C-alpha atoms as one frame of an Amber mdcrd trajectory, in Angstrom:
protein
 -10.390 -50.218 184.845  -7.527 -52.113 187.339  -4.733 -51.698 184.522  -5.293
 -47.786 184.594  -4.525 -47.822 188.391  -1.810 -49.916 188.023   0.115 -47.533
 185.612  -0.896 -44.546 187.898   0.697 -45.958 190.637   3.570 -47.249 188.742
   3.820 -43.594 187.434   4.237 -42.478 191.133   7.126 -44.765 191.386   9.185
 -44.948 188.497  10.112 -42.325 185.467   8.353 -41.728 182.829  11.040 -43.490
 180.350  10.584 -46.309 182.175   6.971 -46.598 182.443   6.810 -45.985 178.358
   9.252 -48.808 178.174   6.942 -51.351 180.307   4.026 -49.937 178.518   5.259
 -50.346 174.955   5.874 -54.373 176.123   2.902 -54.419 177.061   1.721 -53.694
 174.034   4.549 -56.074 172.340   2.957 -58.898 174.339  -0.929 -58.357 173.146
   0.235 -58.233 169.909   2.062 -61.671 169.640  -0.572 -63.018 171.859  -3.207
 -61.609 168.873  -1.209 -63.617 166.348  -0.853 -66.520 168.475  -4.091 -66.930
 169.389  -6.639 -65.283 167.073  -4.024 -66.214 164.163  -4.053 -62.624 162.803
  -1.506 -61.812 159.674   1.595 -60.575 160.531   2.944 -57.806 158.202   6.315
 -56.195 157.792   5.353 -53.431 159.657   4.759 -55.354 162.822   7.982 -56.935
 162.380   9.798 -53.857 162.430   7.614 -52.776 164.831   8.537 -55.521 167.565
  12.073 -55.484 166.366  12.347 -52.076 167.364  10.450 -52.856 170.614  12.973
 -55.296 171.689  16.364 -53.450 170.753  15.013 -50.597 172.694  13.746 -52.456
 175.715  17.302 -53.749 175.532  19.407 -51.138 174.988  17.218 -49.249 177.817
  18.015 -52.155 180.295  21.828 -52.094 179.822  21.671 -48.245 179.867  19.673
 -48.478 183.226  21.974 -51.366 184.932  25.441 -49.581 183.612  24.259 -46.160
 185.310  22.622 -47.459 188.314  26.363 -49.230 188.883  28.075 -45.979 188.687
  25.512 -43.938 191.078  23.949 -41.838 188.316  20.854 -43.584 187.713  17.730
 -42.100 186.301  16.313 -39.516 188.592  12.988 -39.895 189.616   9.652 -38.004
 190.897  11.077 -38.404 194.303  13.834 -35.460 193.775  11.211 -32.320 192.468
   8.805 -33.659 195.166  11.474 -33.308 198.011  12.549 -29.618 196.770   8.915
 -28.744 197.104   8.314 -29.852 200.083  11.316 -27.844 201.566   9.947 -24.753
 200.032   6.728 -25.806 201.570   7.965 -26.222 204.795  10.196 -22.765 204.658
   7.086 -20.985 203.453   5.283 -22.616 206.592   7.992 -21.374 208.882   7.632
 -17.783 207.618   3.803 -17.714 208.569   3.787 -15.666 211.406   6.096 -13.008
 209.981   3.932 -13.023 206.143   0.568 -13.057 207.435  -0.563 -15.894 205.592
  -3.281 -17.574 207.848  -3.021 -21.086 207.364  -0.273 -23.937 205.627  -2.881
 -24.229 202.527  -1.976 -20.480 201.552   1.461 -20.941 201.768   1.321 -24.668
 199.670  -0.551 -22.475 197.181   2.001 -19.523 196.571   4.670 -22.086 196.435
   3.042 -23.676 193.668   2.561 -20.609 191.717   6.242 -19.540 192.170   7.239
 -22.891 191.101   5.610 -22.812 187.955
C-alpha cells in the first residue's frame, strides 16, 4: 500500500518514461535479491533481461543528462496542466457573458473540449 501511494506521488512529479525506468530498476533489484537471498536459479533469460535493464537505464540517464544541459529536457505533466488551467481561467472570466452559473460548469465544459 505504501509502495502504491509512492508510485502515484512519483507519477505526478515526473514523466511516464522516468516512472517506468524507476519501476524496472526496482524489479531488477527484487530479482537480484531473490537470487542472492533465496538461492533461486539464474536462467539465461534472467541474465539477458537484467542486461537490458542496465543498458536501458544507462542510456536513459545519459540521454536525460545531455538533454537537460541543452535546455530541451523531457516534458513533465505540468505543461498540459498549465494549459488546462489557463483555459479554465479564460472560461471563468467569460462566466457572466455565457450565462454559466459557476466555475465547476466552466471546468466541465473545458474538459469536454480538451478531449
